[in-house]
């Protein structure tokens, strides 16, 4: 078995202002692709996904993670979608 992977990540962070100047706010966008290949047969499948992680908070310093975006997709060797899941 061989796994070939690619990933793309963009991350932004900033400090709060005014009453929330001790907090850090950020956003993380990512996408990835993993292809798993059976070296004996050459058969493979691919798992792809992307999402956005974003803090959601106010002046009480409670941060929540929101994952949004397209679902995780698994494709067969012909590119046909065999599974789609939003988690």
PDB file of C-alpha atoms in Angstrom:
ATOM      1  CA  UNK A   1       0.000   0.000   0.000  1.00  0.00           C
ATOM      2  CA  UNK A   2       1.241   3.465  -0.877  1.00  0.00           C
ATOM      3  CA  UNK A   3      -0.355   6.745   0.172  1.00  0.00           C
ATOM      4  CA  UNK A   4       0.194   9.930  -1.858  1.00  0.00           C
ATOM      5  CA  UNK A   5      -1.062  13.095  -0.148  1.00  0.00           C
ATOM      6  CA  UNK A   6      -1.476  16.765  -0.922  1.00  0.00           C
ATOM      7  CA  UNK A   7      -2.714  19.519   1.373  1.00  0.00           C
ATOM      8  CA  UNK A   8      -3.366  23.230   1.170  1.00  0.00           C
ATOM      9  CA  UNK A   9      -3.750  25.261   4.379  1.00  0.00           C
ATOM     10  CA  UNK A  10      -4.382  28.984   4.861  1.00  0.00           C
ATOM     11  CA  UNK A  11      -4.373  30.351   8.409  1.00  0.00           C
ATOM     12  CA  UNK A  12      -5.081  33.854   9.683  1.00  0.00           C
ATOM     13  CA  UNK A  13      -4.734  35.050  13.261  1.00  0.00           C
ATOM     14  CA  UNK A  14      -5.198  38.428  14.901  1.00  0.00           C
ATOM     15  CA  UNK A  15      -5.304  39.848  18.410  1.00  0.00           C
ATOM     16  CA  UNK A  16      -8.464  41.255  19.837  1.00  0.00           C
ATOM     17  CA  UNK A  17      -9.036  44.972  20.295  1.00  0.00           C
ATOM     18  CA  UNK A  18     -10.564  47.014  23.088  1.00  0.00           C
ATOM     19  CA  UNK A  19     -12.200  44.856  25.782  1.00  0.00           C
ATOM     20  CA  UNK A  20     -11.033  41.625  24.107  1.00  0.00           C
ATOM     21  CA  UNK A  21      -7.400  42.636  23.575  1.00  0.00           C
ATOM     22  CA  UNK A  22      -6.151  39.516  25.393  1.00  0.00           C
ATOM     23  CA  UNK A  23      -7.797  37.095  22.952  1.00  0.00           C
ATOM     24  CA  UNK A  24      -6.546  35.783  19.631  1.00  0.00           C
ATOM     25  CA  UNK A  25      -8.966  35.194  16.787  1.00  0.00           C
ATOM     26  CA  UNK A  26      -8.213  33.012  13.814  1.00  0.00           C
ATOM     27  CA  UNK A  27      -9.510  31.244  10.745  1.00  0.00           C
ATOM     28  CA  UNK A  28      -8.079  28.086   9.198  1.00  0.00           C
ATOM     29  CA  UNK A  29      -9.051  26.949   5.682  1.00  0.00           C
ATOM     30  CA  UNK A  30      -7.761  23.644   4.414  1.00  0.00           C
ATOM     31  CA  UNK A  31      -8.200  21.094   1.649  1.00  0.00           C
ATOM     32  CA  UNK A  32      -6.541  17.722   1.177  1.00  0.00           C
ATOM     33  CA  UNK A  33      -6.369  14.683  -1.066  1.00  0.00           C
ATOM     34  CA  UNK A  34      -5.060  11.221  -0.151  1.00  0.00           C
ATOM     35  CA  UNK A  35      -4.674   8.491  -2.777  1.00  0.00           C
ATOM     36  CA  UNK A  36      -4.193   4.942  -1.504  1.00  0.00           C
ATOM     37  CA  UNK A  37      -2.673   2.512  -4.050  1.00  0.00           C
ATOM     38  CA  UNK A  38      -2.368  -1.276  -3.817  1.00  0.00           C
ATOM     39  CA  UNK A  39       1.172  -1.751  -5.176  1.00  0.00           C
ATOM     40  CA  UNK A  40       0.499  -5.376  -6.168  1.00  0.00           C
ATOM     41  CA  UNK A  41      -2.511  -4.599  -8.369  1.00  0.00           C
ATOM     42  CA  UNK A  42      -2.288  -0.876  -9.114  1.00  0.00           C
ATOM     43  CA  UNK A  43      -5.863  -0.414  -7.839  1.00  0.00           C
ATOM     44  CA  UNK A  44      -6.412   2.831  -5.916  1.00  0.00           C
ATOM     45  CA  UNK A  45      -8.994   5.081  -4.319  1.00  0.00           C
ATOM     46  CA  UNK A  46      -8.880   8.740  -3.314  1.00  0.00           C
ATOM     47  CA  UNK A  47     -10.185  10.557  -0.225  1.00  0.00           C
ATOM     48  CA  UNK A  48     -10.715  14.324  -0.579  1.00  0.00           C
ATOM     49  CA  UNK A  49     -12.030  17.000   1.725  1.00  0.00           C
ATOM     50  CA  UNK A  50     -12.008  20.666   2.637  1.00  0.00           C
ATOM     51  CA  UNK A  51     -13.293  22.793   5.486  1.00  0.00           C
ATOM     52  CA  UNK A  52     -13.048  26.045   7.385  1.00  0.00           C
ATOM     53  CA  UNK A  53     -12.261  26.214  11.108  1.00  0.00           C
ATOM     54  CA  UNK A  54     -13.248  29.520  12.653  1.00  0.00           C
ATOM     55  CA  UNK A  55     -13.430  30.721  16.236  1.00  0.00           C
ATOM     56  CA  UNK A  56     -16.776  32.139  17.274  1.00  0.00           C
ATOM     57  CA  UNK A  57     -16.689  34.129  20.489  1.00  0.00           C
ATOM     58  CA  UNK A  58     -17.439  37.321  22.285  1.00  0.00           C
ATOM     59  CA  UNK A  59     -15.993  39.173  25.225  1.00  0.00           C
ATOM     60  CA  UNK A  60     -16.367  36.126  27.517  1.00  0.00           C
ATOM     61  CA  UNK A  61     -13.446  34.411  25.774  1.00  0.00           C
ATOM     62  CA  UNK A  62     -15.396  31.317  24.802  1.00  0.00           C
ATOM     63  CA  UNK A  63     -14.265  29.981  21.443  1.00  0.00           C
ATOM     64  CA  UNK A  64     -16.072  27.369  19.412  1.00  0.00           C
ATOM     65  CA  UNK A  65     -14.919  25.633  16.258  1.00  0.00           C
ATOM     66  CA  UNK A  66     -17.220  25.641  13.254  1.00  0.00           C
ATOM     67  CA  UNK A  67     -16.393  23.148  10.538  1.00  0.00           C
ATOM     68  CA  UNK A  68     -18.095  23.945   7.272  1.00  0.00           C
ATOM     69  CA  UNK A  69     -17.465  23.226   3.668  1.00  0.00           C
ATOM     70  CA  UNK A  70     -17.866  20.433   1.202  1.00  0.00           C
ATOM     71  CA  UNK A  71     -18.127  16.883   2.465  1.00  0.00           C
ATOM     72  CA  UNK A  72     -15.432  14.262   2.547  1.00  0.00           C
ATOM     73  CA  UNK A  73     -15.533  12.467  -0.804  1.00  0.00           C
ATOM     74  CA  UNK A  74     -14.161   9.016  -1.672  1.00  0.00           C
ATOM     75  CA  UNK A  75     -13.669   8.225  -5.368  1.00  0.00           C
ATOM     76  CA  UNK A  76     -12.782   4.955  -7.063  1.00  0.00           C
ATOM     77  CA  UNK A  77     -10.126   4.490  -9.785  1.00  0.00           C
ATOM     78  CA  UNK A  78     -12.535   5.769 -12.444  1.00  0.00           C
ATOM     79  CA  UNK A  79     -13.287   8.981 -10.523  1.00  0.00           C
ATOM     80  CA  UNK A  80     -16.769   7.792  -9.538  1.00  0.00           C
ATOM     81  CA  UNK A  81     -17.948   8.997  -6.117  1.00  0.00           C
ATOM     82  CA  UNK A  82     -18.483   5.943  -3.901  1.00  0.00           C
ATOM     83  CA  UNK A  83     -19.059   7.840  -0.639  1.00  0.00           C
ATOM     84  CA  UNK A  84     -19.847  11.392   0.427  1.00  0.00           C
ATOM     85  CA  UNK A  85     -20.092  12.383   4.099  1.00  0.00           C
ATOM     86  CA  UNK A  86     -20.484  15.692   5.881  1.00  0.00           C
ATOM     87  CA  UNK A  87     -19.261  14.168   9.173  1.00  0.00           C
TER      88      UNK A  87
END
